[in-house]
PDB file of C-alpha atoms and ligand atoms in Angstrom:
ATOM      1  CA  UNK A   1      94.926 114.419 102.989  1.00  0.00           C
ATOM      2  CA  UNK A   2      98.717 114.344 103.378  1.00  0.00           C
ATOM      3  CA  UNK A   3     100.731 115.012 100.198  1.00  0.00           C
ATOM      4  CA  UNK A   4     101.478 111.835  98.202  1.00  0.00           C
ATOM      5  CA  UNK A   5     104.820 110.707  96.843  1.00  0.00           C
ATOM      6  CA  UNK A   6     105.982 107.886  94.616  1.00  0.00           C
ATOM      7  CA  UNK A   7     108.808 105.699  95.902  1.00  0.00           C
ATOM      8  CA  UNK A   8     109.971 102.897  93.605  1.00  0.00           C
ATOM      9  CA  UNK A   9     111.866 101.178  96.448  1.00  0.00           C
ATOM     10  CA  UNK A  10     108.981 101.264  98.933  1.00  0.00           C
ATOM     11  CA  UNK A  11     109.327  98.184 101.149  1.00  0.00           C
ATOM     12  CA  UNK A  12     106.868  97.780 104.040  1.00  0.00           C
ATOM     13  CA  UNK A  13     108.992  94.837 105.307  1.00  0.00           C
ATOM     14  CA  UNK A  14     111.942  97.085 106.089  1.00  0.00           C
ATOM     15  CA  UNK A  15     109.666 100.015 106.875  1.00  0.00           C
ATOM     16  CA  UNK A  16     111.761 102.210 104.651  1.00  0.00           C
ATOM     17  CA  UNK A  17     111.355 104.224 101.444  1.00  0.00           C
ATOM     18  CA  UNK A  18     113.495 106.725  99.558  1.00  0.00           C
ATOM     19  CA  UNK A  19     112.434 109.616  97.343  1.00  0.00           C
ATOM     20  CA  UNK A  20     114.853 110.794  94.652  1.00  0.00           C
ATOM     21  CA  UNK A  21     114.852 113.248  91.727  1.00  0.00           C
ATOM     22  CA  UNK A  22     111.468 114.947  91.056  1.00  0.00           C
ATOM     23  CA  UNK A  23     109.832 113.329  94.080  1.00  0.00           C
ATOM     24  CA  UNK A  24     112.509 114.553  96.492  1.00  0.00           C
ATOM     25  CA  UNK A  25     112.418 117.982  94.829  1.00  0.00           C
ATOM     26  CA  UNK A  26     108.637 118.142  95.132  1.00  0.00           C
ATOM     27  CA  UNK A  27     108.807 117.408  98.875  1.00  0.00           C
ATOM     28  CA  UNK A  28     111.718 119.689  99.757  1.00  0.00           C
ATOM     29  CA  UNK A  29     111.574 122.555  97.262  1.00  0.00           C
ATOM     30  CA  UNK A  30     107.932 122.830  96.256  1.00  0.00           C
ATOM     31  CA  UNK A  31     106.186 121.868  99.505  1.00  0.00           C
ATOM     32  CA  UNK A  32     109.128 122.872 101.756  1.00  0.00           C
ATOM     33  CA  UNK A  33     108.645 119.862 104.009  1.00  0.00           C
ATOM     34  CA  UNK A  34     111.353 118.371 106.221  1.00  0.00           C
ATOM     35  CA  UNK A  35     111.950 115.785 108.957  1.00  0.00           C
ATOM     36  CA  UNK A  36     108.816 114.928 110.933  1.00  0.00           C
ATOM     37  CA  UNK A  37     106.365 115.743 108.107  1.00  0.00           C
ATOM     38  CA  UNK A  38     103.474 113.305 107.597  1.00  0.00           C
ATOM     39  CA  UNK A  39     103.076 112.112 103.996  1.00  0.00           C
ATOM     40  CA  UNK A  40     101.576 109.233 102.011  1.00  0.00           C
ATOM     41  CA  UNK A  41     103.815 107.128  99.819  1.00  0.00           C
ATOM     42  CA  UNK A  42     102.916 104.641  97.056  1.00  0.00           C
ATOM     43  CA  UNK A  43     104.929 102.118  95.065  1.00  0.00           C
ATOM     44  CA  UNK A  44     103.183 102.529  91.694  1.00  0.00           C
ATOM     45  CA  UNK A  45     101.956  98.914  91.802  1.00  0.00           C
ATOM     46  CA  UNK A  46      98.964  99.393  94.067  1.00  0.00           C
ATOM     47  CA  UNK A  47     100.307  99.859  97.587  1.00  0.00           C
ATOM     48  CA  UNK A  48      99.903 103.125  99.526  1.00  0.00           C
ATOM     49  CA  UNK A  49     101.149 103.812 103.073  1.00  0.00           C
ATOM     50  CA  UNK A  50     101.299 106.607 105.589  1.00  0.00           C
ATOM     51  CA  UNK A  51     104.893 107.618 106.252  1.00  0.00           C
ATOM     52  CA  UNK A  52     106.967 110.168 108.111  1.00  0.00           C
ATOM     53  CA  UNK A  53     109.984 112.048 106.765  1.00  0.00           C
ATOM     54  CA  UNK A  54     113.171 111.077 108.616  1.00  0.00           C
ATOM     55  CA  UNK A  55     115.686 113.069 106.566  1.00  0.00           C
ATOM     56  CA  UNK A  56     115.340 115.494 103.680  1.00  0.00           C
ATOM     57  CA  UNK A  57     117.769 116.856 101.102  1.00  0.00           C
ATOM     58  CA  UNK A  58     116.678 118.245  97.716  1.00  0.00           C
ATOM     59  CA  UNK A  59     117.960 115.122  95.904  1.00  0.00           C
ATOM     60  CA  UNK A  60     117.149 112.485  98.499  1.00  0.00           C
ATOM     61  CA  UNK A  61     114.435 112.070 101.105  1.00  0.00           C
ATOM     62  CA  UNK A  62     114.225 109.154 103.555  1.00  0.00           C
ATOM     63  CA  UNK A  63     110.863 108.007 104.886  1.00  0.00           C
ATOM     64  CA  UNK A  64     109.760 105.655 107.656  1.00  0.00           C
ATOM     65  CA  UNK A  65     106.785 103.655 106.387  1.00  0.00           C
ATOM     66  CA  UNK A  66     103.836 103.334 108.793  1.00  0.00           C
ATOM     67  CA  UNK A  67     100.316 101.883 108.364  1.00  0.00           C
ATOM     68  CA  UNK A  68      98.635 101.140 105.011  1.00  0.00           C
ATOM     69  CA  UNK A  69      96.705 104.113 103.604  1.00  0.00           C
ATOM     70  CA  UNK A  70      93.640 103.953 101.338  1.00  0.00           C
ATOM     71  CA  UNK A  71      94.196 104.592  97.635  1.00  0.00           C
ATOM     72  CA  UNK A  72      91.591 105.351  94.980  1.00  0.00           C
ATOM     73  CA  UNK A  73      89.802 102.204  93.802  1.00  0.00           C
ATOM     74  CA  UNK A  74      90.794 100.938  90.349  1.00  0.00           C
ATOM     75  CA  UNK A  75      88.354 100.433  87.446  1.00  0.00           C
ATOM     76  CA  UNK A  76      86.676  97.019  87.110  1.00  0.00           C
ATOM     77  CA  UNK A  77      88.284  96.553  83.679  1.00  0.00           C
ATOM     78  CA  UNK A  78      92.011  96.618  82.880  1.00  0.00           C
ATOM     79  CA  UNK A  79      92.449  99.215  80.148  1.00  0.00           C
ATOM     80  CA  UNK A  80      95.481  99.386  77.893  1.00  0.00           C
ATOM     81  CA  UNK A  81      95.394 102.602  75.895  1.00  0.00           C
ATOM     82  CA  UNK A  82      97.035 102.015  72.528  1.00  0.00           C
ATOM     83  CA  UNK A  83      97.687 105.587  71.465  1.00  0.00           C
ATOM     84  CA  UNK A  84      99.010 106.801  68.134  1.00  0.00           C
ATOM     85  CA  UNK A  85     101.834 109.122  69.118  1.00  0.00           C
ATOM     86  CA  UNK A  86     100.908 112.807  69.053  1.00  0.00           C
ATOM     87  CA  UNK A  87     103.102 115.892  69.282  1.00  0.00           C
ATOM     88  CA  UNK A  88     104.661 116.698  72.639  1.00  0.00           C
ATOM     89  CA  UNK A  89     102.095 118.543  74.731  1.00  0.00           C
ATOM     90  CA  UNK A  90      99.130 116.683  73.234  1.00  0.00           C
ATOM     91  CA  UNK A  91     100.673 113.323  74.078  1.00  0.00           C
ATOM     92  CA  UNK A  92     101.468 114.582  77.586  1.00  0.00           C
ATOM     93  CA  UNK A  93      97.775 115.456  77.983  1.00  0.00           C
ATOM     94  CA  UNK A  94      96.767 111.971  76.817  1.00  0.00           C
ATOM     95  CA  UNK A  95      99.117 110.282  79.320  1.00  0.00           C
ATOM     96  CA  UNK A  96      97.886 112.563  82.103  1.00  0.00           C
ATOM     97  CA  UNK A  97      94.186 111.946  81.373  1.00  0.00           C
ATOM     98  CA  UNK A  98      94.496 108.185  80.786  1.00  0.00           C
ATOM     99  CA  UNK A  99      96.324 107.838  84.123  1.00  0.00           C
ATOM    100  CA  UNK A 100      93.714 109.931  85.884  1.00  0.00           C
ATOM    101  CA  UNK A 101      90.940 107.749  84.416  1.00  0.00           C
ATOM    102  CA  UNK A 102      92.547 104.491  85.537  1.00  0.00           C
ATOM    103  CA  UNK A 103      94.467 103.046  82.576  1.00  0.00           C
ATOM    104  CA  UNK A 104      96.726 100.128  83.567  1.00  0.00           C
ATOM    105  CA  UNK A 105      99.115 100.505  80.639  1.00  0.00           C
ATOM    106  CA  UNK A 106      99.782 102.891  77.795  1.00  0.00           C
ATOM    107  CA  UNK A 107     101.141 101.488  74.554  1.00  0.00           C
ATOM    108  CA  UNK A 108     102.407 104.244  72.237  1.00  0.00           C
ATOM    109  CA  UNK A 109     102.180 103.243  68.579  1.00  0.00           C
ATOM    110  CA  UNK A 110     103.133 104.925  65.332  1.00  0.00           C
ATOM    111  CA  UNK A 111     100.465 104.618  62.632  1.00  0.00           C
ATOM    112  CA  UNK A 112     100.529 105.750  59.013  1.00  0.00           C
ATOM    113  CA  UNK A 113      99.374 109.305  59.646  1.00  0.00           C
ATOM    114  CA  UNK A 114     101.253 109.851  62.931  1.00  0.00           C
ATOM    115  CA  UNK A 115     103.214 113.079  62.863  1.00  0.00           C
ATOM    116  CA  UNK A 116     105.833 111.633  65.184  1.00  0.00           C
ATOM    117  CA  UNK A 117     108.348 108.889  64.271  1.00  0.00           C
ATOM    118  CA  UNK A 118     109.761 106.100  66.445  1.00  0.00           C
ATOM    119  CA  UNK A 119     113.179 107.698  65.984  1.00  0.00           C
ATOM    120  CA  UNK A 120     111.960 111.073  67.261  1.00  0.00           C
ATOM    121  CA  UNK A 121     110.360 109.336  70.253  1.00  0.00           C
ATOM    122  CA  UNK A 122     113.649 107.587  71.083  1.00  0.00           C
ATOM    123  CA  UNK A 123     115.813 110.681  70.518  1.00  0.00           C
ATOM    124  CA  UNK A 124     113.533 112.868  72.609  1.00  0.00           C
ATOM    125  CA  UNK A 125     113.530 110.310  75.471  1.00  0.00           C
ATOM    126  CA  UNK A 126     109.746 110.557  75.366  1.00  0.00           C
ATOM    127  CA  UNK A 127     109.115 107.347  77.321  1.00  0.00           C
ATOM    128  CA  UNK A 128     111.010 108.785  80.322  1.00  0.00           C
ATOM    129  CA  UNK A 129     109.022 111.971  80.034  1.00  0.00           C
ATOM    130  CA  UNK A 130     105.682 110.124  79.713  1.00  0.00           C
ATOM    131  CA  UNK A 131     106.564 108.048  82.784  1.00  0.00           C
ATOM    132  CA  UNK A 132     107.117 111.249  84.781  1.00  0.00           C
ATOM    133  CA  UNK A 133     103.784 112.615  83.534  1.00  0.00           C
ATOM    134  CA  UNK A 134     102.068 109.365  84.601  1.00  0.00           C
ATOM    135  CA  UNK A 135     103.602 109.553  88.103  1.00  0.00           C
ATOM    136  CA  UNK A 136     102.446 113.171  88.518  1.00  0.00           C
ATOM    137  CA  UNK A 137      98.931 112.263  87.377  1.00  0.00           C
ATOM    138  CA  UNK A 138      98.728 109.219  89.686  1.00  0.00           C
ATOM    139  CA  UNK A 139      99.653 111.508  92.593  1.00  0.00           C
ATOM    140  CA  UNK A 140      97.003 114.043  91.628  1.00  0.00           C
ATOM    141  CA  UNK A 141      94.255 111.463  91.171  1.00  0.00           C
ATOM    142  CA  UNK A 142      95.011 109.413  94.301  1.00  0.00           C
ATOM    143  CA  UNK A 143      95.938 106.204  92.485  1.00  0.00           C
ATOM    144  CA  UNK A 144      98.553 103.883  93.958  1.00  0.00           C
ATOM    145  CA  UNK A 145      99.148 102.439  90.472  1.00  0.00           C
ATOM    146  CA  UNK A 146     101.259 104.176  87.841  1.00  0.00           C
ATOM    147  CA  UNK A 147     100.389 102.807  84.391  1.00  0.00           C
ATOM    148  CA  UNK A 148     103.330 101.251  82.605  1.00  0.00           C
ATOM    149  CA  UNK A 149     104.454 103.063  79.475  1.00  0.00           C
ATOM    150  CA  UNK A 150     105.274 100.265  77.043  1.00  0.00           C
ATOM    151  CA  UNK A 151     108.069 100.506  74.458  1.00  0.00           C
ATOM    152  CA  UNK A 152     106.653 102.278  71.364  1.00  0.00           C
ATOM    153  CA  UNK A 153     105.860 100.064  68.348  1.00  0.00           C
ATOM    154  CA  UNK A 154     104.538 100.438  64.811  1.00  0.00           C
ATOM    155  CA  UNK A 155     100.751  99.867  64.876  1.00  0.00           C
ATOM    156  CA  UNK A 156     100.902  96.798  62.609  1.00  0.00           C
ATOM    157  CA  UNK A 157     103.515  95.192  64.845  1.00  0.00           C
ATOM    158  CA  UNK A 158     101.401  95.792  67.927  1.00  0.00           C
ATOM    159  CA  UNK A 159      98.396  94.253  66.144  1.00  0.00           C
ATOM    160  CA  UNK A 160     100.369  91.083  65.424  1.00  0.00           C
ATOM    161  CA  UNK A 161     101.901  90.670  68.904  1.00  0.00           C
ATOM    162  CA  UNK A 162      98.882  91.587  71.043  1.00  0.00           C
ATOM    163  CA  UNK A 163      96.740  88.626  70.011  1.00  0.00           C
ATOM    164  CA  UNK A 164      93.980  87.623  72.399  1.00  0.00           C
ATOM    165  CA  UNK A 165      91.907  89.844  74.641  1.00  0.00           C
ATOM    166  CA  UNK A 166      89.292  92.341  73.582  1.00  0.00           C
ATOM    167  CA  UNK A 167      90.710  94.891  71.163  1.00  0.00           C
ATOM    168  CA  UNK A 168      88.702  97.954  70.231  1.00  0.00           C
ATOM    169  CA  UNK A 169      89.622 100.627  67.679  1.00  0.00           C
ATOM    170  CA  UNK A 170      87.990 104.031  68.092  1.00  0.00           C
ATOM    171  CA  UNK A 171      86.804 104.991  64.628  1.00  0.00           C
ATOM    172  CA  UNK A 172      86.154 108.577  63.525  1.00  0.00           C
ATOM    173  CA  UNK A 173      82.971 109.271  61.519  1.00  0.00           C
ATOM    174  CA  UNK A 174      84.771 109.701  58.169  1.00  0.00           C
ATOM    175  CA  UNK A 175      86.743 106.439  58.387  1.00  0.00           C
ATOM    176  CA  UNK A 176      83.955 103.933  58.764  1.00  0.00           C
ATOM    177  CA  UNK A 177      81.167 102.792  61.008  1.00  0.00           C
ATOM    178  CA  UNK A 178      81.484 101.593  64.544  1.00  0.00           C
ATOM    179  CA  UNK A 179      79.249 100.140  67.199  1.00  0.00           C
ATOM    180  CA  UNK A 180      78.817 101.627  70.673  1.00  0.00           C
ATOM    181  CA  UNK A 181      80.544 100.251  73.760  1.00  0.00           C
ATOM    182  CA  UNK A 182      77.274  98.874  75.093  1.00  0.00           C
ATOM    183  CA  UNK A 183      77.245  96.304  72.274  1.00  0.00           C
ATOM    184  CA  UNK A 184      80.806  95.117  72.978  1.00  0.00           C
ATOM    185  CA  UNK A 185      80.757  92.032  75.272  1.00  0.00           C
ATOM    186  CA  UNK A 186      82.096  92.805  78.735  1.00  0.00           C
ATOM    187  CA  UNK A 187      85.651  91.571  79.313  1.00  0.00           C
ATOM    188  CA  UNK A 188      88.148  91.731  82.192  1.00  0.00           C
ATOM    189  CA  UNK A 189      90.697  93.526  79.994  1.00  0.00           C
ATOM    190  CA  UNK A 190      90.442  95.672  76.908  1.00  0.00           C
ATOM    191  CA  UNK A 191      92.826  97.505  74.589  1.00  0.00           C
ATOM    192  CA  UNK A 192      91.534 100.818  73.241  1.00  0.00           C
ATOM    193  CA  UNK A 193      93.238 101.934  70.029  1.00  0.00           C
ATOM    194  CA  UNK A 194      93.059 105.651  69.211  1.00  0.00           C
ATOM    195  CA  UNK A 195      94.230 107.234  65.950  1.00  0.00           C
ATOM    196  CA  UNK A 196      96.377 110.308  65.280  1.00  0.00           C
ATOM    197  CA  UNK A 197      95.065 113.744  64.200  1.00  0.00           C
ATOM    198  CA  UNK A 198      94.993 112.521  60.591  1.00  0.00           C
ATOM    199  CA  UNK A 199      92.897 109.491  61.535  1.00  0.00           C
ATOM    200  CA  UNK A 200      93.021 105.941  60.142  1.00  0.00           C
ATOM    201  CA  UNK A 201      93.897 104.983  56.556  1.00  0.00           C
ATOM    202  CA  UNK A 202      91.698 102.562  54.577  1.00  0.00           C
ATOM    203  CA  UNK A 203      94.493  99.970  54.944  1.00  0.00           C
ATOM    204  CA  UNK A 204      94.453 100.336  58.724  1.00  0.00           C
ATOM    205  CA  UNK A 205      90.662  99.981  58.759  1.00  0.00           C
ATOM    206  CA  UNK A 206      91.044  96.749  56.753  1.00  0.00           C
ATOM    207  CA  UNK A 207      93.754  95.521  59.133  1.00  0.00           C
ATOM    208  CA  UNK A 208      91.412  96.049  62.105  1.00  0.00           C
ATOM    209  CA  UNK A 209      88.834  93.988  60.267  1.00  0.00           C
ATOM    210  CA  UNK A 210      91.129  91.056  59.459  1.00  0.00           C
ATOM    211  CA  UNK A 211      92.682  91.131  62.954  1.00  0.00           C
ATOM    212  CA  UNK A 212      89.270  90.907  64.622  1.00  0.00           C
ATOM    213  CA  UNK A 213      89.489  94.370  66.187  1.00  0.00           C
ATOM    214  CA  UNK A 214      86.033  95.829  66.929  1.00  0.00           C
ATOM    215  CA  UNK A 215      85.398  99.341  65.598  1.00  0.00           C
ATOM    216  CA  UNK A 216      83.684 101.552  68.166  1.00  0.00           C
ATOM    217  CA  UNK A 217      82.102 104.970  67.527  1.00  0.00           C
ATOM    218  CA  UNK A 218      81.775 107.819  70.012  1.00  0.00           C
ATOM    219  CA  UNK A 219      79.103 109.538  67.918  1.00  0.00           C
ATOM    220  CA  UNK A 220      78.970 111.416  64.611  1.00  0.00           C
ATOM    221  CA  UNK A 221      81.158 114.368  65.645  1.00  0.00           C
ATOM    222  CA  UNK A 222      84.917 114.209  65.025  1.00  0.00           C
ATOM    223  CA  UNK A 223      86.754 114.442  68.329  1.00  0.00           C
ATOM    224  CA  UNK A 224      90.269 115.800  68.718  1.00  0.00           C
ATOM    225  CA  UNK A 225      92.747 112.933  68.932  1.00  0.00           C
ATOM    226  CA  UNK A 226      93.916 114.005  72.404  1.00  0.00           C
ATOM    227  CA  UNK A 227      90.323 114.147  73.680  1.00  0.00           C
ATOM    228  CA  UNK A 228      89.245 110.766  72.288  1.00  0.00           C
ATOM    229  CA  UNK A 229      90.920 108.565  74.976  1.00  0.00           C
ATOM    230  CA  UNK A 230      89.194 110.471  77.782  1.00  0.00           C
ATOM    231  CA  UNK A 231      85.792 110.204  76.114  1.00  0.00           C
ATOM    232  CA  UNK A 232      86.377 106.548  75.205  1.00  0.00           C
ATOM    233  CA  UNK A 233      87.292 105.519  78.751  1.00  0.00           C
ATOM    234  CA  UNK A 234      84.312 107.381  80.218  1.00  0.00           C
ATOM    235  CA  UNK A 235      81.944 105.779  77.690  1.00  0.00           C
ATOM    236  CA  UNK A 236      83.444 102.324  78.317  1.00  0.00           C
ATOM    237  CA  UNK A 237      83.194 102.566  82.109  1.00  0.00           C
ATOM    238  CA  UNK A 238      79.630 103.818  81.936  1.00  0.00           C
ATOM    239  CA  UNK A 239      78.532 101.145  79.442  1.00  0.00           C
ATOM    240  CA  UNK A 240      80.150  98.343  81.446  1.00  0.00           C
ATOM    241  CA  UNK A 241      79.471  99.804  84.945  1.00  0.00           C
ATOM    242  CA  UNK A 242      83.217  99.584  85.458  1.00  0.00           C
ATOM    243  CA  UNK A 243      84.167 102.904  87.063  1.00  0.00           C
ATOM    244  CA  UNK A 244      85.430 101.133  90.176  1.00  0.00           C
ATOM    245  CA  UNK A 245      85.872  97.600  91.489  1.00  0.00           C
ATOM    246  CA  UNK A 246      82.850  97.967  93.745  1.00  0.00           C
ATOM    247  CA  UNK A 247      80.596  98.444  90.754  1.00  0.00           C
ATOM    248  CA  UNK A 248      81.557  95.280  88.892  1.00  0.00           C
ATOM    249  CA  UNK A 249      78.562  93.100  88.021  1.00  0.00           C
ATOM    250  CA  UNK A 250      78.884  89.342  87.692  1.00  0.00           C
ATOM    251  CA  UNK A 251      77.090  89.059  84.333  1.00  0.00           C
ATOM    252  CA  UNK A 252      76.435  91.478  81.504  1.00  0.00           C
TER     253      UNK A 252
HETATM  254  N1  SAH B   1      91.280 113.497  60.612  1.00  0.00           N
HETATM  255  C1  SAH B   1      90.219 112.580  60.881  1.00  0.00           C
HETATM  256  C2  SAH B   1      89.832 112.619  62.338  1.00  0.00           C
HETATM  257  C3  SAH B   1      90.809 111.949  63.255  1.00  0.00           C
HETATM  258  S1  SAH B   1      90.358 112.123  64.905  1.00  0.00           S
HETATM  259  C4  SAH B   1      89.009 112.974  60.039  1.00  0.00           C
HETATM  260  O1  SAH B   1      88.993 114.087  59.534  1.00  0.00           O
HETATM  261  O2  SAH B   1      88.097 112.179  59.921  1.00  0.00           O
HETATM  262  C5  SAH B   1      91.634 111.225  65.733  1.00  0.00           C
HETATM  263  C6  SAH B   1      91.204 109.924  66.353  1.00  0.00           C
HETATM  264  O3  SAH B   1      90.282 110.155  67.396  1.00  0.00           O
HETATM  265  C7  SAH B   1      90.498 108.952  65.414  1.00  0.00           C
HETATM  266  O4  SAH B   1      91.384 108.192  64.636  1.00  0.00           O
HETATM  267  C8  SAH B   1      89.718 108.092  66.404  1.00  0.00           C
HETATM  268  O5  SAH B   1      90.542 107.084  66.966  1.00  0.00           O
HETATM  269  C9  SAH B   1      89.329 109.111  67.465  1.00  0.00           C
HETATM  270  N2  SAH B   1      88.003 109.673  67.222  1.00  0.00           N
HETATM  271  C10 SAH B   1      87.702 110.941  66.867  1.00  0.00           C
HETATM  272  N3  SAH B   1      86.369 111.124  66.757  1.00  0.00           N
HETATM  273  C11 SAH B   1      85.804 109.931  67.045  1.00  0.00           C
HETATM  274  C12 SAH B   1      84.457 109.467  67.134  1.00  0.00           C
HETATM  275  N4  SAH B   1      83.413 110.266  66.852  1.00  0.00           N
HETATM  276  N5  SAH B   1      84.237 108.174  67.468  1.00  0.00           N
HETATM  277  C13 SAH B   1      85.278 107.348  67.750  1.00  0.00           C
HETATM  278  N6  SAH B   1      86.580 107.730  67.686  1.00  0.00           N
HETATM  279  C14 SAH B   1      86.841 109.012  67.347  1.00  0.00           C
END
């Protein structure tokens, strides 16, 4: 498999794409490739192509776009991971794993027991960082889609703006009871809401109830917050036979 790169400006009409910043650095410095090298290039929105390097500098690589290339199939359900912000490397791991598993969007939220504030997220330019992590993970996993990292919100605000669609809160054993994914009606799109290390407060559990958010349990053991999204997506895909488009069933 040729190495894969992400080009925002990929345009099969003009047959041209440009790599900049990390992507150009990865091609020139890390892989030491230059003009004539065969690569794959994807636009982050689902299109992947074979391409050939026409010019290469550490900050800018030009590609000629050739035939469409196969990308990994996407899950049969659109998953938005609504993740209570965690500290730096833990949140990076969540973004990496959710991208690898096929999330379409990641919505960072700040809940009562989050150890990270919206201000700290803004000051640390975390959304830029998380976007870079998502691009790297899409490359590794063969996806042509890079999940969008949505602007961070307080949890209660997200609950009031995201009306409609299936919303599921992952509930730790000490916070309340939850059903399993197999008893949640199959839907084309689902938001999975995962708590911070400190878990949910009683008020948040009540808010889920009044907002019509289904509480789902992943068993009686308490999972680490950064592991919960990975387990939740695997359990969801297995319960709904939704690992890939090809597996979608017409009725549940
Ligand atoms: N401090 C809490 C645990 C929080 S775990 C306590 O002691 O009870 C962090 C988050 O991971 C939870 O809010 C939940 O969203 C998810 N999670 C952890 N274990 C889970 C489980 N067994 N089932 C469903 N979600 C779980």
